[in-house]
C-alpha positions as MATLAB code, in Angstrom:
seq = 'MLSVRINSAGYNESEKILNNISFDAESGKLILIGGHSGSGKTTLLFAITGVLTSLLKGWADGKVIYRSTDILKLDEPLSFSGKIFGFVLQDPDRQLLMPTPFDEVMFTLENFGFEESEAKKKTENLLETFGLKKKMFEHVENLSGGEKRRLSLASAIAHDPPIIIFDEPTASLDPWGINDVRNFIASEIRMGKSIIVVEHKVKYFIDMASELIVLGKNSDTTYFKDITISPEFLEKLDSLGVDSYPVSETKKKKDENRREKILEMRGVECWYDESDYILRNIDLDLRRGEVVALVGPNGSGKTTLLKTIAGFHKKYSGEIKIYAERKNVKPFYVPQVPDYLFIKNTLKEELEFLSKKTGKRKDELIALLDFYESRKNSSPYTLSLGQRRWLSAVIAWSYEPSIVLFDEPTVGLDKFMLFDFFSNVIKLKEKGTSFLISTHDPRVLSEIADRAYATYNGSIKEVDPIDEAKKLETISGVSHGA';
ca = [
     -24.609   42.955   81.109;
     -21.901   40.390   81.823;
     -18.827   41.890   83.498;
     -15.658   39.800   83.162;
     -12.541   40.507   85.237;
     -10.164   37.540   85.167;
      -6.943   38.258   87.075;
      -5.506   34.799   86.419;
      -6.688   31.258   85.714;
      -5.404   27.813   84.806;
      -5.917   24.079   85.079;
      -3.504   23.575   87.979;
      -1.856   25.930   90.467;
       1.552   25.706   88.793;
       0.209   26.635   85.369;
      -1.213   30.120   84.773;
      -2.856   30.349   81.352;
      -4.870   33.579   81.643;
      -3.597   36.896   82.949;
      -5.489   40.186   83.448;
      -8.348   39.928   80.964;
     -11.344   42.215   81.315;
     -14.363   43.189   79.230;
     -18.082   43.878   79.454;
     -20.472   41.918   77.251;
     -23.383   44.290   76.809;
     -26.831   43.534   75.464;
     -27.015   43.815   71.693;
     -23.213   43.739   71.318;
     -20.648   41.234   70.024;
     -17.290   40.671   71.726;
     -14.839   39.013   69.306;
     -11.808   37.154   70.694;
      -8.845   36.021   68.584;
      -5.298   34.905   69.201;
      -2.723   32.138   68.929;
      -3.606   28.465   69.294;
      -3.046   27.588   72.945;
      -3.199   31.220   74.126;
      -6.169   30.484   76.402;
      -9.195   31.506   74.348;
     -11.200   28.392   75.160;
      -9.926   28.446   78.760;
     -11.318   31.979   79.058;
     -14.749   30.758   77.976;
     -14.545   27.861   80.446;
     -13.649   30.323   83.217;
     -16.541   32.643   82.370;
     -19.124   29.852   82.421;
     -17.810   28.109   85.555;
     -16.799   24.985   83.619;
     -13.123   25.523   84.457;
     -13.564   25.529   88.238;
     -16.258   22.855   88.422;
     -16.043   20.179   85.725;
     -12.367   20.665   84.870;
     -11.153   21.178   88.472;
      -9.147   24.235   87.463;
      -8.915   27.607   89.188;
      -9.803   31.215   88.424;
      -9.086   34.396   90.336;
     -11.312   37.363   89.560;
     -14.978   38.157   89.015;
     -17.603   37.195   86.441;
     -20.753   39.109   87.346;
     -24.198   38.830   85.796;
     -26.985   40.841   87.450;
     -25.069   41.118   90.735;
     -24.253   37.374   90.876;
     -20.556   36.471   90.750;
     -20.370   33.134   88.946;
     -16.869   32.435   90.262;
     -18.102   32.528   93.860;
     -20.955   30.053   93.392;
     -20.589   26.555   94.875;
     -22.441   25.099   91.886;
     -21.868   27.589   89.071;
     -23.250   25.396   86.281;
     -26.797   25.399   87.638;
     -26.767   29.201   87.271;
     -24.632   29.604   84.148;
     -26.529   26.892   82.276;
     -29.606   29.106   82.308;
     -27.976   32.321   81.131;
     -25.431   30.949   78.636;
     -25.789   29.128   75.369;
     -22.328   27.610   74.811;
     -21.358   26.250   71.391;
     -18.182   24.260   71.986;
     -15.165   24.214   69.692;
     -15.550   20.514   68.950;
     -19.137   19.314   68.367;
     -18.128   15.688   68.971;
     -17.437   16.695   72.585;
     -20.809   18.418   72.922;
     -23.334   16.096   71.304;
     -24.706   13.384   73.596;
     -27.811   11.885   72.002;
     -28.157    9.508   69.015;
     -30.148   11.771   66.653;
     -30.539   15.534   66.059;
     -34.140   15.329   67.240;
     -33.115   13.623   70.485;
     -30.276   16.099   71.054;
     -32.440   19.234   70.952;
     -35.339   17.569   72.785;
     -32.934   16.501   75.550;
     -31.849   20.103   76.061;
     -35.389   21.463   76.158;
     -36.717   18.767   78.488;
     -33.835   19.466   80.892;
     -34.996   23.081   81.029;
     -38.556   22.029   81.872;
     -40.320   22.456   78.533;
     -43.520   20.450   78.095;
     -43.150   17.592   75.590;
     -45.499   19.052   72.976;
     -43.856   22.479   73.162;
     -40.366   20.945   73.112;
     -41.219   18.836   70.049;
     -42.538   21.828   68.116;
     -39.547   23.966   69.096;
     -37.135   21.160   68.177;
     -38.600   20.766   64.695;
     -38.484   24.531   64.124;
     -34.856   24.781   65.256;
     -33.738   21.848   63.108;
     -35.459   23.419   60.112;
     -33.776   26.760   60.837;
     -30.347   25.096   60.857;
     -30.954   22.953   57.777;
     -31.258   19.644   59.612;
     -34.971   18.844   59.426;
     -34.461   16.170   56.753;
     -31.874   14.509   58.995;
     -33.618   14.881   62.346;
     -33.772   11.097   62.831;
     -30.388   10.309   61.228;
     -27.758    8.935   63.605;
     -25.379   11.716   64.650;
     -22.357    9.636   63.597;
     -23.604    9.790   59.998;
     -23.646   13.600   59.982;
     -20.823   15.587   58.428;
     -18.608   17.768   60.629;
     -20.474   20.869   59.484;
     -23.859   19.290   60.171;
     -22.696   18.387   63.683;
     -21.639   22.020   64.111;
     -25.147   23.192   63.103;
     -26.694   20.719   65.536;
     -24.499   21.864   68.430;
     -25.607   25.435   67.721;
     -29.309   24.495   67.624;
     -28.996   22.607   70.903;
     -27.021   25.345   72.668;
     -29.536   28.116   71.983;
     -32.728   26.039   72.275;
     -33.584   27.471   75.734;
     -33.269   31.080   74.471;
     -30.393   32.236   76.741;
     -29.555   35.963   77.083;
     -25.829   35.344   76.389;
     -24.543   33.131   73.570;
     -20.924   31.978   73.432;
     -19.393   30.566   70.258;
     -16.012   28.789   70.246;
     -14.731   28.666   66.641;
     -18.240   28.734   65.098;
     -16.951   28.592   61.501;
     -14.948   25.390   62.112;
     -15.981   22.712   59.571;
     -18.836   24.883   58.269;
     -19.310   25.412   54.551;
     -19.687   29.046   53.379;
     -23.461   28.747   53.316;
     -23.361   27.633   56.953;
     -21.009   30.503   57.872;
     -23.411   32.955   56.265;
     -26.284   31.356   58.216;
     -24.316   31.793   61.470;
     -23.577   35.427   60.605;
     -27.258   36.066   59.915;
     -28.271   34.249   63.089;
     -25.841   36.289   65.214;
     -27.014   39.532   63.588;
     -30.604   38.577   64.412;
     -29.733   37.764   68.039;
     -27.880   41.080   68.391;
     -30.976   42.928   67.142;
     -32.985   41.064   69.782;
     -30.652   42.383   72.484;
     -28.600   39.237   73.131;
     -24.992   39.459   74.308;
     -22.674   37.545   71.963;
     -19.120   36.335   72.638;
     -17.261   34.760   69.707;
     -13.848   33.089   69.789;
     -12.560   32.764   66.226;
      -9.219   32.419   64.430;
     -10.715   33.747   61.184;
     -11.918   37.071   62.595;
     -12.633   38.375   59.075;
     -15.983   36.557   59.254;
     -17.193   38.656   62.212;
     -15.035   41.784   62.460;
     -17.690   43.930   60.752;
     -20.203   42.954   63.461;
     -17.968   43.331   66.538;
     -18.110   46.155   69.064;
     -14.793   45.042   70.574;
     -11.934   42.769   69.499;
      -9.653   41.141   72.060;
      -6.460   39.414   70.880;
      -4.744   37.001   73.268;
      -1.005   36.610   72.762;
       1.304   33.692   73.416;
       2.889   35.220   76.531;
      -0.311   36.331   78.268;
      -0.186   39.637   76.379;
      -3.644   40.949   75.539;
      -4.477   43.619   72.974;
      -7.854   45.397   72.952;
      -9.543   47.137   70.022;
     -12.646   49.226   70.709;
     -14.674   51.495   68.407;
     -13.491   49.389   65.472;
     -13.036   51.052   62.099;
     -11.895   48.658   59.396;
      -8.997   50.246   57.519;
      -5.744   49.064   55.875;
      -3.830   50.160   58.986;
      -6.166   48.230   61.280;
      -5.921   45.059   59.173;
      -2.136   45.396   59.035;
      -2.006   45.649   62.836;
      -4.107   42.504   63.184;
      -1.878   40.736   60.678;
       1.195   41.611   62.777;
      -0.525   39.989   65.784;
      -1.041   36.780   63.833;
      -4.780   37.339   63.352;
      -6.275   36.305   60.013;
      -8.279   39.326   58.896;
      -7.645   39.628   55.148;
      -9.840   38.094   52.449;
      -8.127   35.711   50.041;
      -6.481   37.200   46.979;
      -4.402   36.227   43.984;
      -1.146   34.681   45.189;
       2.277   34.274   43.709;
       2.210   30.515   44.104;
       4.002   28.791   41.276;
       1.648   27.017   38.925;
       2.656   23.395   38.490;
       2.803   22.826   34.743;
       4.558   19.487   35.113;
       1.989   16.802   34.315;
       3.475   14.064   36.471;
       2.292   10.483   36.394;
      -0.959    9.592   38.097;
      -0.768    8.162   41.588;
      -4.537    7.875   42.177;
      -7.266    7.292   39.611;
     -11.006    6.961   40.228;
     -13.416    6.045   37.452;
     -17.187    5.728   37.721;
     -17.126    5.491   41.522;
     -20.465    5.519   43.342;
     -20.814    5.550   47.147;
     -23.750    4.870   49.410;
     -24.759    4.054   52.973;
     -28.206    2.899   51.942;
     -28.476    1.536   48.384;
     -31.713    3.464   47.936;
     -29.872    6.734   48.623;
     -26.531    7.227   46.839;
     -24.196    9.881   48.246;
     -21.892   10.098   45.222;
     -22.466    9.018   41.640;
     -20.164    8.496   38.677;
     -17.090   10.079   40.277;
     -13.985   10.534   38.100;
     -10.936   11.977   39.875;
      -7.188   12.003   39.278;
      -4.321   12.798   41.646;
      -0.750   13.056   40.372;
       2.545   12.528   42.114;
       3.675   15.616   44.032;
       0.336   17.387   43.600;
      -2.016   19.137   46.027;
      -5.682   18.790   45.117;
      -8.466   20.433   47.135;
     -11.922   18.938   47.515;
     -14.661   21.463   48.277;
     -18.443   21.424   48.509;
     -21.353   21.908   50.928;
     -21.595   20.078   54.249;
     -22.990   16.607   53.674;
     -22.081   16.496   49.970;
     -19.864   13.428   50.356;
     -16.331   14.800   50.714;
     -15.500   12.801   53.847;
     -17.143    9.690   52.400;
     -14.957   10.036   49.301;
     -11.776   10.247   51.405;
     -12.815    7.265   53.530;
     -13.552    5.272   50.383;
     -10.084    5.981   48.980;
      -8.522    5.076   52.346;
     -10.404    1.768   52.386;
     -12.615    2.515   55.399;
     -15.879    2.941   53.487;
     -16.744   -0.323   51.747;
     -20.106    0.489   50.198;
     -19.016    1.623   46.756;
     -18.738    0.498   43.168;
     -16.438    1.577   40.371;
     -12.685    1.568   39.975;
     -10.065    2.997   42.347;
      -6.436    2.544   41.313;
      -3.398    3.585   43.341;
       0.028    3.587   41.718;
       2.936    4.069   44.100;
       6.658    3.432   44.100;
       7.130    3.962   47.832;
       6.883    1.330   50.520;
       3.925    3.113   52.148;
       1.474    2.643   49.283;
      -1.727    2.872   51.329;
      -3.072    6.442   51.644;
      -2.872    7.921   55.132;
      -6.257    9.329   56.184;
      -6.260   12.175   58.737;
      -9.864   12.515   60.010;
     -11.766   15.661   60.945;
     -11.505   14.606   64.588;
      -7.741   14.570   65.299;
      -8.221   12.675   68.573;
      -8.839    9.462   66.613;
      -5.091    9.281   65.856;
      -3.917    9.518   69.491;
      -3.284    6.382   71.543;
      -1.082    7.406   74.497;
      -1.777    9.215   77.771;
       0.713   12.061   77.384;
       2.199   14.040   74.523;
       5.654   12.769   75.505;
       4.524    9.144   75.277;
       2.749    9.854   71.994;
       5.976   11.089   70.376;
       8.024    8.239   71.831;
       5.588    5.750   70.328;
       5.561    7.614   67.005;
       9.362    7.616   66.925;
       9.491    3.834   67.415;
       6.824    3.180   64.772;
       8.257    5.441   62.070;
      11.978    5.431   62.776;
      11.979    9.209   63.082;
      14.266   10.613   65.749;
      12.349   11.985   68.706;
      14.189   15.314   68.575;
      13.056   15.715   64.948;
       9.456   15.236   66.005;
       9.791   17.580   68.982;
      11.176   20.273   66.664;
       7.832   20.232   64.818;
       5.859   21.016   68.005;
       6.641   24.433   69.471;
       4.286   23.670   72.364;
       6.023   20.397   73.326;
       7.982   21.568   76.376;
       5.011   23.270   78.007;
       2.573   20.423   77.305;
       4.710   17.254   77.128;
       3.216   15.781   80.301;
      -0.346   16.684   79.299;
      -2.776   14.300   77.659;
      -2.906   14.958   73.905;
      -6.684   15.103   74.298;
      -6.385   18.224   76.502;
      -4.419   20.237   73.933;
      -6.198   23.069   72.151;
      -8.002   22.114   68.947;
      -5.286   23.776   66.860;
      -2.553   21.905   68.735;
      -4.393   18.589   68.370;
      -4.913   19.282   64.678;
      -1.212   20.048   64.244;
      -0.204   16.891   66.126;
      -2.398   14.769   63.842;
      -0.658   16.282   60.808;
       2.781   15.534   62.298;
       1.720   11.924   62.859;
       0.688   11.616   59.202;
       3.850   13.228   57.845;
       6.051   10.993   60.008;
       4.880    7.828   58.248;
       5.947    9.295   54.867;
       2.986    7.937   52.894;
       2.721    8.409   49.135;
      -0.728    9.959   49.536;
      -2.102   11.973   52.464;
      -5.866   12.420   52.720;
      -6.609   15.416   54.949;
     -10.153   16.102   56.174;
     -10.467   19.770   57.241;
      -6.824   20.022   58.394;
      -6.780   23.800   58.992;
      -9.652   23.952   61.497;
      -8.405   25.474   64.760;
      -5.006   26.548   63.395;
      -3.918   30.114   64.097;
      -2.343   32.073   61.274;
       1.236   31.104   62.149;
       0.398   27.413   62.435;
      -1.596   27.630   59.225;
       1.328   28.897   57.171;
       3.674   26.411   58.858;
       1.210   23.741   57.737;
       1.278   25.110   54.177;
       5.081   25.220   54.239;
       5.337   21.584   55.317;
       2.831   20.458   52.693;
       4.807   22.254   49.972;
       8.110   20.714   51.146;
       6.620   17.220   51.094;
       4.961   17.879   47.756;
       8.357   18.762   46.282;
       9.623   15.380   47.527;
       6.797   13.603   45.699;
       4.061   13.288   48.326;
       0.536   13.806   46.993;
      -2.273   15.459   48.958;
      -6.035   15.307   48.602;
      -7.507   17.850   51.022;
     -11.191   18.141   51.865;
     -11.743   21.714   53.002;
     -14.035   24.694   53.386;
     -11.017   26.960   53.893;
     -10.499   29.366   50.957;
      -6.862   29.812   52.015;
      -6.075   26.197   51.112;
      -7.377   26.895   47.620;
      -5.543   30.179   47.189;
      -2.215   29.224   48.785;
      -1.348   25.588   48.062;
      -3.910   23.857   45.829;
      -2.675   22.991   42.327;
      -6.151   21.891   41.296;
      -9.579   21.563   42.910;
     -12.745   19.512   42.616;
     -16.187   20.567   43.850;
     -18.847   18.105   45.025;
     -22.494   19.034   44.719;
     -25.707   16.979   44.576;
     -23.768   13.734   44.375;
     -21.576   14.722   41.451;
     -18.093   16.194   41.099;
     -16.439   18.641   38.725;
     -13.050   20.296   38.436;
     -12.936   24.012   39.311;
     -10.325   26.783   39.361;
      -8.860   27.054   42.904;
      -8.628   30.879   43.062;
     -12.081   31.450   41.548;
     -13.550   28.928   43.970;
     -11.775   30.533   46.955;
     -13.260   33.941   46.174;
     -16.668   32.379   45.562;
     -16.597   30.653   48.976;
     -15.711   33.854   50.827;
     -18.319   35.869   48.957;
     -21.007   33.341   49.900;
     -19.901   33.378   53.541;
     -20.125   37.171   53.713;
     -16.503   38.339   53.271;
     -16.207   41.332   50.957;
     -13.579   41.443   48.211;
     -14.190   45.032   47.277;
     -14.850   46.267   43.764;
];
């Protein structure tokens, strides 16, 4: 059993992020942790594993005990915690080190002393388990976000640790991948492993959890034990800003106004290697002031399609036409990795630069970031994933482009940030901005999408947003009742 008693913790002495958090992670049990973006969920995981006090030079007061060893009192905690924990980070791009999936898993196993022949066999088995065997020698940079997530999972658990920690495991995963993670966790629980999951979308794991811990914005922590899923329980979670409900029919106004086209694709085909086409014969339309969702399995070409429209992917044929009245005709692409849009050393400098480039007043930009005052002197790269994701969206909106291409924009957003994101998209849509959003998030489909396209096996077809949202959640394991 892992016994966690964190009195307080932070990254510097003047900044306390965690306050009085305690739980026991028992064998064969799952501890589920939710809460606001920036409430300290990832910091808690860093404190537990010793990463906070060693690699990140932070501090933690309390005890983290595994089999009589207090990790917080060790001079070199990582040498101990590395053996007992499998840690799947929030952002796979910050976890993956080697050029190919095969190299990544082999590197982990060889570091733990596995013989080469045994490590090779185990690597191939793990990559097959996580659907990556066909891409084991593909360069990691050519993998989709969801495929990188699968690889980070395979690498983290390769040495068969007794405790597995997941930080936002559903981020960027398609519903098939989410279902695979659920099944994997269920299997590990049956084998007696201790599981700790940090997740904004707790609905994917609430039925498996023995305890739910919700971290609040002001260091308030709410504990739920002996969980019974009921309308009252879900309503309580909803009041805490935790996303626990499955998607449902919404009252969003259907846009019957067939506005003029702003983007038209006809017969587009995309490839990296001409012997292996990613997309074939793609026809897609986007109209002025319209939100269109793009869904499909990991690796089906959604990101490639967005990059092609944005002009970053050059290996394509066919016709792409953009019609725009505004000055900013070129589509603004917001990548899956929000860090790619940051160029300054602090959040304050980032907004000052953005203000000069776009002509937006700085106070207008600050008003869009409720975490600005507490993090203005921090590097934008040290913000939580949800905060970095939100900042990347603000950067895009500030340039007022005719078309915004979002790649998984809701990953890492808590419920409040999510609906603020939806609200801003709707406001801009009403002013004529068009959005093409690649997503695995059923809430995008049910709440803001006017239309949707699904990619599969290199082709694309138009689908009903609500039907597709329910289909995605059903595949991932979320029940919609009778």
